[in-house]
Amino acid sequence: MKKLTIKDIAKEFNVSISTVSKALNDSYEISAATKDKIQKYAKAKNYKPNFNALSLKNRSTKTIGIIIPTMLKYFFAQVFKGIEKTALERGYKVIACISNESYNKEVEIIEMLSNGSIDGFILSMSKETEIKQEFNHFKETIENGTPIVMFDRVAKTIECDKIITDDYNGALNTVEYLHKTGHRNIAFVSTLSNLHIGEQRFLGYKKGLENVGLPFNENLIVNILNQDYKEYESILIPLFKNNKIDSVIATGESAAIAAMKAGLKSGLEIPKNLSVIAFSNGILARHSSPKMTTISQHGEQMGEAAAQILIDKLEKKYNDTVTKVIKTDLVIRDSAKL
């Protein structure tokens, strides 16, 4: 069966293609009666818009493409919530895709949606993309007139709007907090050491130690890469067996949970003689036992900011390229000594 087009609908009602397009987009320029009959006909005939033909005058689909690296982190769910909330408030729809940390999947998604399906992208690049340092698909997309706003994991060499967490000061301030509450042997556990955000958290940790006059000890650093989270605990037990540790800063909640379990198995009590603090502020932190103190990255706020910036750019409200930094906060719960 031949796919119904705007041209077919226009012929059916003896009106212009422009009139049909405006009616389907609920424009105030078209009478309520005309809009009603065209919209009902299109729905009855299961009309699906051709994005390449839609709104030819301004090429606007009022749709934003979102690409996140993984479904497994609460942080990205919070960012998506913020994007969707702001987009809907401003009359935009969203299409969400997941790269699953794959460079090829990310390229495929961008190519698929850049055919006129969306007006712009909000994305956090995949781990594989950052490791490869392959950013041509971003560059070409922007050069072809589709704006990109990057968040959290961003490509420094790509000229686009960016929303980032203040990872450096988040870690630095946490070290200072732990020192103030009596901790002197602070370990650092990272699952992100091959990413820029992981590097910034580590550098903040080192600077925090320097600020409070504590020595840097390489034996208190654990980098976990490419292991299944089920293996984290067994990797961390030697950290506690071989070193005197009174606190841990982890780059994510899964690593922090594993550190808590490894500490308990090593005879430590939380928070009596072991404090554990993690970046993010998700479901695991709220439901762990004891409930976890976290460094909140304000994912929803980050998503709202990304959507506002992209939509403002799409609506020609500004042309400058901006980088917005979202500050972190320490959310005090039960896993850290007060």
Coordinates of C-alpha atoms in Angstrom, one line a residue:
M1 CA 0.0 0.0 0.0
K2 CA 1.3 3.5 -1.0
K3 CA 2.3 5.6 2.0
L4 CA 0.0 8.6 2.5
T5 CA 1.7 12.0 2.0
I6 CA 0.8 15.6 2.8
K7 CA 0.3 16.0 -1.0
D8 CA -2.4 13.3 -0.9
I9 CA -4.2 14.9 2.0
A10 CA -4.1 18.3 0.3
K11 CA -5.6 16.8 -2.9
E12 CA -8.4 15.1 -0.8
F13 CA -9.5 18.4 0.7
N14 CA -8.6 20.6 -2.3
V15 CA -6.2 22.8 -0.2
S16 CA -2.6 23.7 -0.4
I17 CA 0.2 21.5 1.0
S18 CA 1.1 24.5 3.3
T19 CA -2.5 24.4 4.7
V20 CA -2.2 20.7 5.5
S21 CA 1.2 21.2 7.1
K22 CA -0.1 24.0 9.3
A23 CA -3.2 22.0 10.2
L24 CA -1.2 18.9 11.3
N25 CA 1.0 21.2 13.3
D26 CA -2.0 22.8 15.0
S27 CA -1.2 26.3 13.7
Y28 CA -3.4 29.2 14.8
E29 CA -3.4 30.3 11.2
I30 CA -5.9 27.6 10.2
S31 CA -9.5 27.5 11.3
A32 CA -10.6 25.0 13.9
A33 CA -13.0 23.3 11.5
T34 CA -10.3 22.8 8.8
K35 CA -7.7 21.6 11.4
D36 CA -10.2 19.1 12.9
K37 CA -11.2 17.5 9.6
I38 CA -7.6 17.2 8.3
Q39 CA -6.3 15.9 11.6
K40 CA -9.1 13.3 11.8
Y41 CA -8.5 12.2 8.2
A42 CA -4.8 11.9 8.8
K43 CA -5.3 9.8 11.9
A44 CA -7.9 7.5 10.3
K45 CA -5.5 6.9 7.3
N46 CA -2.6 6.3 9.7
Y47 CA -0.6 9.2 8.3
K48 CA 3.1 9.3 9.4
P49 CA 5.0 12.5 8.8
N50 CA 8.0 12.5 6.4
F51 CA 10.5 14.4 8.3
N52 CA 12.5 15.2 5.2
A53 CA 9.4 17.0 3.7
L54 CA 8.0 18.4 6.9
S55 CA 8.3 22.1 7.5
L56 CA 10.5 22.6 4.4
K57 CA 10.4 26.4 4.9
N58 CA 12.3 26.3 8.2
R59 CA 13.3 22.6 8.5
S60 CA 12.0 22.6 12.1
T61 CA 10.7 19.3 13.5
K62 CA 10.4 20.6 17.1
T63 CA 12.2 17.4 18.1
I64 CA 15.5 16.9 20.0
G65 CA 17.7 13.8 19.8
I66 CA 19.2 12.6 23.0
I67 CA 22.1 10.1 23.1
I68 CA 23.2 8.7 26.5
P69 CA 26.0 6.1 26.9
T70 CA 24.2 3.6 29.2
M71 CA 20.8 2.9 30.9
L72 CA 22.5 1.5 34.0
K73 CA 23.4 4.8 35.7
Y74 CA 20.8 6.7 37.6
F75 CA 22.7 9.9 36.8
F76 CA 21.8 9.7 33.1
A77 CA 18.2 8.9 33.9
Q78 CA 18.1 12.2 36.0
V79 CA 19.7 14.1 33.1
F80 CA 17.1 12.7 30.7
K81 CA 14.3 13.7 33.1
G82 CA 15.6 17.3 33.1
I83 CA 15.9 17.4 29.4
E84 CA 12.4 16.0 28.7
K85 CA 10.7 18.3 31.3
T86 CA 12.3 21.4 29.8
A87 CA 11.7 20.3 26.2
L88 CA 8.0 19.6 26.8
E89 CA 7.6 23.0 28.6
R90 CA 8.9 24.7 25.5
G91 CA 6.9 22.7 23.0
Y92 CA 9.6 20.2 21.9
K93 CA 9.5 16.4 21.7
V94 CA 12.5 14.1 22.4
I95 CA 13.9 11.0 20.8
A96 CA 16.1 9.1 23.2
C97 CA 18.8 6.6 22.0
I98 CA 21.5 4.7 23.9
S99 CA 25.0 4.2 22.5
N100 CA 25.9 1.4 25.0
E101 CA 29.4 2.9 25.2
S102 CA 30.0 2.0 21.5
Y103 CA 31.6 4.4 19.1
N104 CA 30.0 2.7 16.1
K105 CA 26.5 2.7 17.6
E106 CA 26.9 6.4 18.4
V107 CA 27.9 7.2 14.8
E108 CA 25.0 5.1 13.5
I109 CA 22.5 7.0 15.7
I110 CA 23.7 10.4 14.7
E111 CA 23.6 9.4 11.0
M112 CA 20.1 8.0 11.4
L113 CA 18.7 11.0 13.1
S114 CA 20.5 13.7 11.1
N115 CA 18.3 13.0 8.1
G116 CA 15.9 15.7 9.2
S117 CA 14.3 13.7 12.0
I118 CA 15.6 16.1 14.7
D119 CA 16.6 19.8 15.1
G120 CA 19.6 19.2 17.4
F121 CA 21.3 16.8 19.7
I122 CA 22.0 16.6 23.4
L123 CA 24.5 13.9 24.1
S124 CA 27.1 12.4 26.4
M125 CA 29.7 10.6 24.4
S126 CA 30.4 6.9 24.7
K127 CA 33.4 5.6 26.6
E128 CA 34.8 4.1 23.3
T129 CA 34.5 7.4 21.5
E130 CA 36.5 9.2 24.2
I131 CA 39.2 6.5 24.3
K132 CA 39.5 6.5 20.5
Q133 CA 39.4 10.3 20.4
E134 CA 37.4 10.0 17.2
F135 CA 35.1 13.1 17.0
N136 CA 34.6 13.6 13.2
H137 CA 30.9 12.6 13.5
F138 CA 30.3 15.4 15.9
K139 CA 32.2 17.9 13.8
E140 CA 30.4 17.0 10.6
T141 CA 27.0 17.1 12.2
I142 CA 27.7 20.7 13.5
E143 CA 29.1 21.8 10.1
N144 CA 26.0 20.5 8.4
G145 CA 23.9 22.8 10.5
T146 CA 22.7 20.5 13.3
P147 CA 23.7 21.9 16.7
I148 CA 25.0 19.7 19.5
V149 CA 25.0 20.3 23.3
M150 CA 27.3 17.9 25.1
F151 CA 27.0 17.1 28.8
D152 CA 29.1 15.3 31.4
R153 CA 31.4 13.5 28.9
V154 CA 32.5 16.2 26.4
A155 CA 35.0 16.5 23.6
K156 CA 37.3 19.4 24.4
T157 CA 38.3 19.9 20.8
I158 CA 34.8 20.2 19.4
E159 CA 33.3 23.7 19.3
C160 CA 29.9 23.3 20.8
D161 CA 27.9 24.1 23.9
K162 CA 28.8 22.0 26.9
I163 CA 27.3 21.3 30.4
I164 CA 29.9 19.8 32.8
T165 CA 30.0 18.8 36.4
D166 CA 32.7 20.5 38.6
D167 CA 34.3 17.1 39.2
Y168 CA 37.7 18.5 40.3
N169 CA 36.3 20.6 43.1
G170 CA 33.7 18.0 44.0
A171 CA 36.6 15.6 44.9
L172 CA 38.7 18.3 46.5
N173 CA 36.0 19.5 48.8
T174 CA 35.2 15.9 49.8
V175 CA 38.8 15.3 50.8
E176 CA 38.7 18.5 52.9
Y177 CA 35.4 17.4 54.5
L178 CA 36.8 14.0 55.4
H179 CA 39.9 15.6 56.9
K180 CA 37.8 18.0 58.9
T181 CA 35.8 15.0 60.4
G182 CA 39.0 13.3 61.5
H183 CA 40.0 11.1 58.6
R184 CA 43.7 10.7 57.7
N185 CA 44.0 7.7 55.4
I186 CA 41.7 8.4 52.4
A187 CA 41.6 5.9 49.6
F188 CA 40.4 6.7 46.1
V189 CA 38.5 4.1 44.0
S190 CA 37.9 4.8 40.3
T191 CA 36.1 3.1 37.5
L192 CA 36.6 6.1 35.2
S193 CA 40.4 6.6 35.1
N194 CA 40.4 6.3 31.3
L195 CA 37.9 9.2 31.0
H196 CA 38.4 12.9 31.4
I197 CA 35.8 13.1 34.2
G198 CA 37.7 10.3 36.1
E199 CA 40.9 12.2 35.7
Q200 CA 39.4 15.4 37.0
R201 CA 38.1 13.6 40.1
F202 CA 41.5 12.1 40.7
L203 CA 43.3 15.4 40.3
G204 CA 40.8 17.0 42.7
Y205 CA 41.5 14.2 45.2
K206 CA 45.3 14.8 45.0
K207 CA 44.9 18.5 45.4
G208 CA 42.6 18.0 48.3
L209 CA 45.3 15.9 50.1
E210 CA 47.8 18.6 49.4
N211 CA 45.5 21.4 50.7
V212 CA 45.0 19.6 54.1
G213 CA 48.7 18.5 54.4
L214 CA 48.2 14.7 53.9
P215 CA 50.7 12.7 51.9
F216 CA 49.7 11.1 48.5
N217 CA 50.0 7.3 48.8
E218 CA 49.7 5.3 45.5
N219 CA 48.8 2.2 47.6
L220 CA 45.5 3.9 48.4
I221 CA 44.5 4.2 44.7
V222 CA 42.5 1.5 42.9
N223 CA 41.6 1.8 39.3
I224 CA 39.0 -0.7 38.1
L225 CA 38.6 -1.0 34.4
N226 CA 36.4 -3.3 32.2
Q227 CA 35.5 -5.6 35.1
D228 CA 32.0 -6.6 35.8
Y229 CA 30.7 -4.9 38.9
K230 CA 30.3 -8.3 40.6
E231 CA 34.1 -8.5 40.7
Y232 CA 34.6 -5.1 42.4
E233 CA 34.4 -6.5 45.9
S234 CA 37.1 -9.1 45.4
I235 CA 39.4 -6.5 43.8
L236 CA 38.9 -4.1 46.8
I237 CA 39.4 -6.6 49.7
P238 CA 43.2 -6.5 49.3
L239 CA 43.1 -2.7 49.6
F240 CA 41.8 -3.0 53.1
K241 CA 43.9 -6.1 54.1
N242 CA 47.2 -4.4 53.0
N243 CA 46.6 -0.8 54.1
K244 CA 45.4 1.2 57.0
I245 CA 42.3 3.0 55.6
D246 CA 39.7 5.1 57.4
S247 CA 37.7 6.5 54.4
V248 CA 37.1 5.9 50.7
I249 CA 36.0 8.3 47.9
A250 CA 34.6 6.3 44.9
T251 CA 33.8 7.7 41.4
G252 CA 30.5 5.8 41.3
E253 CA 27.9 4.1 43.5
S254 CA 28.6 0.5 42.5
A255 CA 32.3 0.9 43.4
A256 CA 31.3 2.5 46.7
I257 CA 28.9 -0.3 47.6
A258 CA 31.6 -2.8 46.8
A259 CA 34.0 -0.8 49.0
M260 CA 31.5 -0.9 51.9
K261 CA 31.2 -4.7 51.6
A262 CA 34.9 -5.2 51.3
G263 CA 35.5 -3.0 54.3
L264 CA 33.0 -4.9 56.4
K265 CA 34.5 -8.2 55.4
S266 CA 37.9 -6.8 56.5
G267 CA 36.5 -6.2 60.0
L268 CA 35.7 -2.5 59.7
E269 CA 32.5 -0.8 60.8
I270 CA 30.7 1.9 58.8
P271 CA 30.9 4.7 59.7
K272 CA 32.6 4.1 63.1
N273 CA 36.0 3.4 61.5
L274 CA 35.3 3.5 57.8
S275 CA 33.6 6.3 55.9
V276 CA 32.5 5.8 52.2
I277 CA 31.5 8.6 49.9
A278 CA 30.5 8.3 46.2
F279 CA 29.9 10.5 43.2
S280 CA 26.3 10.5 42.0
N281 CA 23.2 10.5 44.1
G282 CA 21.1 7.7 42.9
I283 CA 18.9 4.8 44.0
L284 CA 21.7 2.6 45.3
A285 CA 22.9 5.4 47.6
R286 CA 19.4 5.8 49.1
H287 CA 18.8 2.1 49.6
S288 CA 22.2 0.9 50.7
S289 CA 22.8 0.0 54.3
P290 CA 23.8 2.3 55.8
K291 CA 22.5 4.9 53.4
M292 CA 25.4 6.5 51.5
T293 CA 26.8 9.9 51.7
T294 CA 27.2 11.2 48.1
I295 CA 28.6 14.0 45.9
S296 CA 25.5 15.0 44.0
Q297 CA 26.1 16.0 40.4
H298 CA 22.6 17.4 40.0
G299 CA 21.7 15.4 36.9
E300 CA 18.2 16.9 36.5
Q301 CA 19.6 20.4 36.7
M302 CA 22.2 19.5 34.1
G303 CA 19.5 18.2 31.8
E304 CA 17.4 21.3 32.2
A305 CA 20.4 23.5 31.4
A306 CA 21.3 21.5 28.3
A307 CA 17.7 21.7 26.9
Q308 CA 17.4 25.4 27.6
I309 CA 20.7 26.1 25.8
L310 CA 19.9 24.0 22.8
I311 CA 16.4 25.3 22.3
D312 CA 17.6 28.9 22.8
K313 CA 20.1 28.3 20.0
L314 CA 17.5 26.6 17.8
E315 CA 15.2 29.6 18.3
K316 CA 18.1 32.0 17.4
K317 CA 18.1 33.6 20.9
Y318 CA 21.9 33.6 20.9
N319 CA 24.8 32.4 18.7
D320 CA 27.7 32.2 21.2
T321 CA 29.1 28.9 22.4
V322 CA 28.9 28.4 26.1
T323 CA 30.3 26.0 28.7
K324 CA 28.2 25.8 31.9
V325 CA 29.6 24.3 35.0
I326 CA 27.2 22.6 37.5
K327 CA 28.6 22.7 41.0
T328 CA 28.4 19.6 43.2
D329 CA 27.0 19.3 46.7
L330 CA 27.8 16.8 49.5
V331 CA 24.6 15.0 50.5
I332 CA 25.3 13.8 54.1
R333 CA 23.7 10.4 55.0
D334 CA 24.9 7.5 57.2
S335 CA 28.0 6.1 55.5
A336 CA 30.4 8.9 56.6
K337 CA 31.4 9.9 60.2
L338 CA 30.2 13.3 61.1

